[in-house]
Amino acid sequence: MKNLLLVCWLAGFISTVATAERPNIVFILADDLGVGDVNCYGGDRCRIETPHLDQLAAEGVRFTDAYANASTCVPTRRALMTGRYSWRYGPAINGGPWGFMGPCAGLERYTIGKLLKRADYHTAYVGKWHLGTRMARTDDAETQGPANVDFTKPLEFGPIQFGFDDSFILPGSLDMYPYAFARNHVWQGEVTAQKGWSAFNRVGPAEKTFEDHRVLETFYREAESFIRRQDGTRPFFLYLALTAPHTPTSPGKPWRGKSSLGVYGDFVMEVDHGVERVMNALQSKGLADETLLMFSSDHGAAPYAGNNLEATPAQIKLLEEVGHYPSGPHRGYKFSIYEGGLRVPLLAKWPDRIPAGSTCESVVGLCDLMATFAELTGQQLATDEAPDSISFASLLKNPMAASHRASLITESVVAYAIRDDHWKLILSPSSGVKAGDGVFAGNDPMPAVAWKAALEDFGSQPTEADLLKPPFVQLFDLAADPHEDNNLAQEYPERVNQMVSLLQAQIANGRRTTGPNLPNDKQVKVVNLRDRRLPDFVRTLSQ
């Protein structure tokens, strides 16, 4: 009997210790924030003050080789939420334009929210959603949109299905209607107005009192409220997804004129302020020492963003002309397959666990958060759960430790790339954007130019196999060439072949992690030829 009691006591003690080691987790995700927009990354090439992000770096770890999984919003958010590359999923279903987007089938099966709920975390999501919803409709149409959504009825599918106990969301980006908040799936206020904002001025359904410049402050207050409600009896997870500095560039009134760079700098400074608000809320509740606080961005800065509130092709280059480089030392911006579209800031603080002022140079992806949080909370992942997620928990406590990630697949609008050690292979001769639309301008070379040059260099009609070789691919040694200026594909054909094979294997296996092969939800082609403006005989290869 005594032995049984001792065993029970030890089991309870071990459980208590394990629970005490599990951190509260707050993850803040900015929207369209370039790695060079943060002062502790940009240095002399950054003209925006970001004191609280710099403080986060000084008190924790700064990752210098961190990646979004895509250079656009939605695929990065899918990979982050599920630990599975977005391109493995099928298309969104039942969705309409912009914030009326529907979800991918099965996207909610395994999520960070569900992972942490089964670890007995109180889970909350505040901010931009952009993972798809299903809304109550006024007709029998399968597709939801501006004309047939009943805003007096709750969402039928959203954060609750992804494992979040509490939620306060904007369905899409701040320039994507409907402009209205939903708390725990219930629309807030009266969605009876029609509004639009600067940048693209997309006019659509809006809550009658909704104002773009108040959104960040609203999210900060919601995050503070959630933190204040925590009583320390169980750990919590807060995912705070900001809408800035994504267009419309609309800083709150107290932030206007704060930055010498202009309104773009003002908006970034308000993003930085969000870190201050969260840190102060944690400190006031006595929770700072038990909380892992992380910050990142969904991809690089938009090429059309800047101090002109109207979205302007290649406007970002005007910021560079006055000494501010949102992409830091890298080439390219949002939408592209180059590093400037994919490299992101990643900062983490966990007092007495993460060495203060440390730097980690290992490659990590935002898709790795799922496995990292599983390891930190003692959760076992199922064999088909988070198949592309590699834990970097060991790097938090020892940033100089060996990384478990050897390769990472990223994507742009129409191209894939694979990183393997210091090598990067791009399966396109272009910047990986679509042709003919001003929002992509600034990402050079554009497809029409790059494909024309590659075809002339090749000298004949390529087969599909030819498109996996020079001159239709780009190979860079990022250790020696971080700006991706020197294409080495012609010089290292065997390296190209090895990396193509590695990419093909990860597509075919349905996973990056070890385990049984898994099916992708759709057919995945290594060379993506969705751009209908490409030469006719190249387009036929994709049909």
Coordinates of N, CA, C and O in Angstrom, one line a residue, residues 65 67-69 83 85 87-88 362-368 387-391 403-410 417-425 478 495 498-507 509 511-514:
D65 N 17.9 33.2 -40.0 CA 17.6 32.4 -41.2 C 16.3 31.8 -41.1 O 16.1 30.6 -41.4
Y67 N 12.2 31.6 -42.2 CA 11.4 31.7 -43.4 C 9.9 31.6 -43.2 O 9.4 30.8 -42.4
A68 N 9.2 32.5 -43.9 CA 7.8 32.2 -44.2 C 7.7 31.1 -45.2 O 8.7 30.9 -46.0
N69 N 6.6 30.3 -45.2 CA 6.6 29.2 -46.2 C 6.1 29.7 -47.6 O 6.2 28.9 -48.5
G83 N 1.3 22.9 -39.8 CA 2.5 22.2 -39.9 C 2.6 21.4 -41.2 O 3.4 20.4 -41.3
Y85 N 2.7 21.9 -45.6 CA 2.9 22.8 -46.6 C 1.5 23.1 -47.3 O 0.7 22.2 -47.6
W87 N 0.7 23.9 -50.3 CA 0.5 23.4 -51.6 C 0.0 21.9 -51.6 O -0.4 21.4 -52.6
R88 N 0.1 21.3 -50.5 CA -0.5 19.9 -50.4 C -2.0 19.9 -50.3 O -2.6 18.8 -50.5
S362 N 20.5 28.9 -37.6 CA 19.9 27.7 -38.3 C 18.7 28.1 -39.1 O 18.0 29.0 -38.8
V363 N 18.5 27.3 -40.1 CA 17.3 27.5 -41.0 C 16.0 27.0 -40.2 O 16.0 25.8 -39.7
V364 N 15.0 27.8 -40.1 CA 13.7 27.4 -39.5 C 12.6 27.9 -40.4 O 12.8 29.0 -41.1
G365 N 11.5 27.3 -40.4 CA 10.3 27.8 -41.1 C 9.2 28.0 -40.2 O 9.1 27.3 -39.1
L366 N 8.2 28.9 -40.5 CA 7.1 29.1 -39.7 C 6.2 27.8 -39.6 O 5.5 27.6 -38.6
C367 N 6.3 26.9 -40.5 CA 5.6 25.6 -40.4 C 6.2 24.8 -39.3 O 5.5 23.8 -38.8
D368 N 7.3 25.1 -38.7 CA 7.9 24.4 -37.7 C 7.4 24.7 -36.3 O 7.7 24.0 -35.3
P387 N 3.0 17.0 -41.0 CA 4.1 16.2 -41.7 C 5.2 17.0 -42.2 O 6.2 16.4 -42.7
D388 N 5.2 18.3 -42.2 CA 6.3 19.1 -42.7 C 6.9 20.0 -41.6 O 7.7 20.9 -41.9
S389 N 6.6 19.7 -40.4 CA 7.0 20.5 -39.3 C 8.2 19.8 -38.5 O 8.1 18.7 -38.1
I390 N 9.3 20.6 -38.3 CA 10.5 20.1 -37.6 C 10.7 21.0 -36.4 O 10.8 22.2 -36.5
S391 N 10.7 20.3 -35.2 CA 10.8 21.1 -34.0 C 12.2 21.8 -33.9 O 13.2 21.2 -34.2
S403 N 20.9 22.0 -35.9 CA 19.5 22.1 -36.4 C 19.0 20.7 -36.9 O 19.8 19.9 -37.4
H404 N 17.8 20.5 -36.7 CA 17.2 19.2 -37.2 C 16.6 19.4 -38.6 O 16.2 18.4 -39.2
R405 N 16.6 20.6 -39.1 CA 16.0 20.8 -40.5 C 17.2 20.9 -41.5 O 18.0 21.9 -41.4
A406 N 17.2 20.0 -42.5 CA 18.2 20.1 -43.5 C 17.7 20.8 -44.8 O 18.5 21.3 -45.5
S407 N 16.4 20.7 -45.0 CA 15.9 21.4 -46.2 C 14.5 22.0 -45.9 O 13.8 21.6 -45.0
L408 N 14.1 22.9 -46.8 CA 12.8 23.6 -46.6 C 12.3 24.0 -48.0 O 13.1 24.6 -48.8
I409 N 11.0 23.8 -48.2 CA 10.4 24.1 -49.5 C 9.6 25.4 -49.2 O 8.9 25.5 -48.3
T410 N 9.8 26.4 -50.1 CA 9.0 27.6 -50.1 C 8.3 27.8 -51.4 O 8.7 27.2 -52.4
A417 N 10.6 26.9 -54.6 CA 12.1 26.9 -54.3 C 12.4 25.9 -53.2 O 11.5 25.6 -52.4
I418 N 13.6 25.3 -53.2 CA 14.0 24.4 -52.1 C 15.3 24.9 -51.6 O 16.2 25.2 -52.3
R419 N 15.4 25.0 -50.3 CA 16.6 25.4 -49.6 C 17.2 24.1 -49.0 O 16.6 23.3 -48.4
D420 N 18.5 23.9 -49.3 CA 19.2 22.7 -48.8 C 20.6 23.2 -48.3 O 21.5 23.5 -49.2
D421 N 20.8 23.2 -47.0 CA 22.0 23.8 -46.4 C 22.1 25.3 -46.9 O 21.2 26.0 -46.8
H422 N 23.2 25.7 -47.5 CA 23.4 27.0 -48.0 C 23.0 27.2 -49.4 O 23.1 28.3 -50.0
W423 N 22.5 26.1 -50.0 CA 22.0 26.2 -51.4 C 20.5 26.5 -51.5 O 19.8 26.0 -50.7
K424 N 20.2 27.2 -52.6 CA 18.8 27.4 -52.9 C 18.5 27.2 -54.4 O 19.2 27.8 -55.2
L425 N 17.5 26.4 -54.7 CA 17.2 26.2 -56.1 C 15.8 26.7 -56.3 O 14.8 26.4 -55.6
L478 N 23.7 30.9 -51.0 CA 23.3 32.0 -50.1 C 24.3 32.4 -49.1 O 24.3 33.6 -48.7
R495 N 24.4 19.4 -58.6 CA 23.7 20.0 -57.5 C 22.2 20.3 -57.8 O 21.3 20.1 -57.0
Q498 N 20.3 17.0 -57.8 CA 20.1 16.5 -56.5 C 19.0 17.2 -55.8 O 18.1 16.6 -55.1
M499 N 18.9 18.6 -56.0 CA 17.9 19.3 -55.3 C 16.5 19.1 -56.0 O 15.5 19.2 -55.3
V500 N 16.5 19.0 -57.3 CA 15.2 18.6 -57.9 C 14.7 17.3 -57.4 O 13.5 17.1 -57.1
S501 N 15.6 16.3 -57.3 CA 15.2 15.0 -56.8 C 14.7 15.1 -55.3 O 13.7 14.4 -54.9
L502 N 15.4 15.9 -54.5 CA 14.9 16.1 -53.1 C 13.5 16.7 -53.1 O 12.7 16.3 -52.3
L503 N 13.3 17.7 -53.9 CA 12.0 18.3 -54.0 C 10.9 17.3 -54.5 O 9.8 17.2 -53.9
Q504 N 11.2 16.6 -55.5 CA 10.3 15.6 -56.0 C 10.0 14.5 -55.0 O 8.8 14.1 -54.9
A505 N 11.0 14.1 -54.2 CA 10.8 13.1 -53.2 C 9.8 13.6 -52.1 O 8.9 12.9 -51.6
Q506 N 10.0 14.9 -51.7 CA 9.2 15.4 -50.6 C 7.7 15.6 -51.1 O 6.8 15.5 -50.3
I507 N 7.6 15.9 -52.4 CA 6.2 16.0 -52.9 C 5.6 14.6 -53.0 O 4.5 14.4 -52.5
N509 N 6.3 11.9 -51.3 CA 6.2 11.3 -50.0 C 5.0 11.9 -49.2 O 4.6 11.3 -48.2
R511 N 5.3 14.3 -47.2 CA 5.8 14.8 -45.9 C 7.2 15.1 -46.0 O 8.0 14.7 -46.9
R512 N 7.7 16.0 -45.1 CA 9.1 16.2 -44.9 C 9.7 15.4 -43.7 O 10.8 15.1 -43.7
T513 N 8.8 15.1 -42.7 CA 9.2 14.3 -41.6 C 9.3 12.8 -41.9 O 8.9 12.4 -43.0
T514 N 9.9 12.1 -41.0 CA 10.0 10.6 -41.2 C 8.6 10.0 -40.9 O 7.8 10.6 -40.0

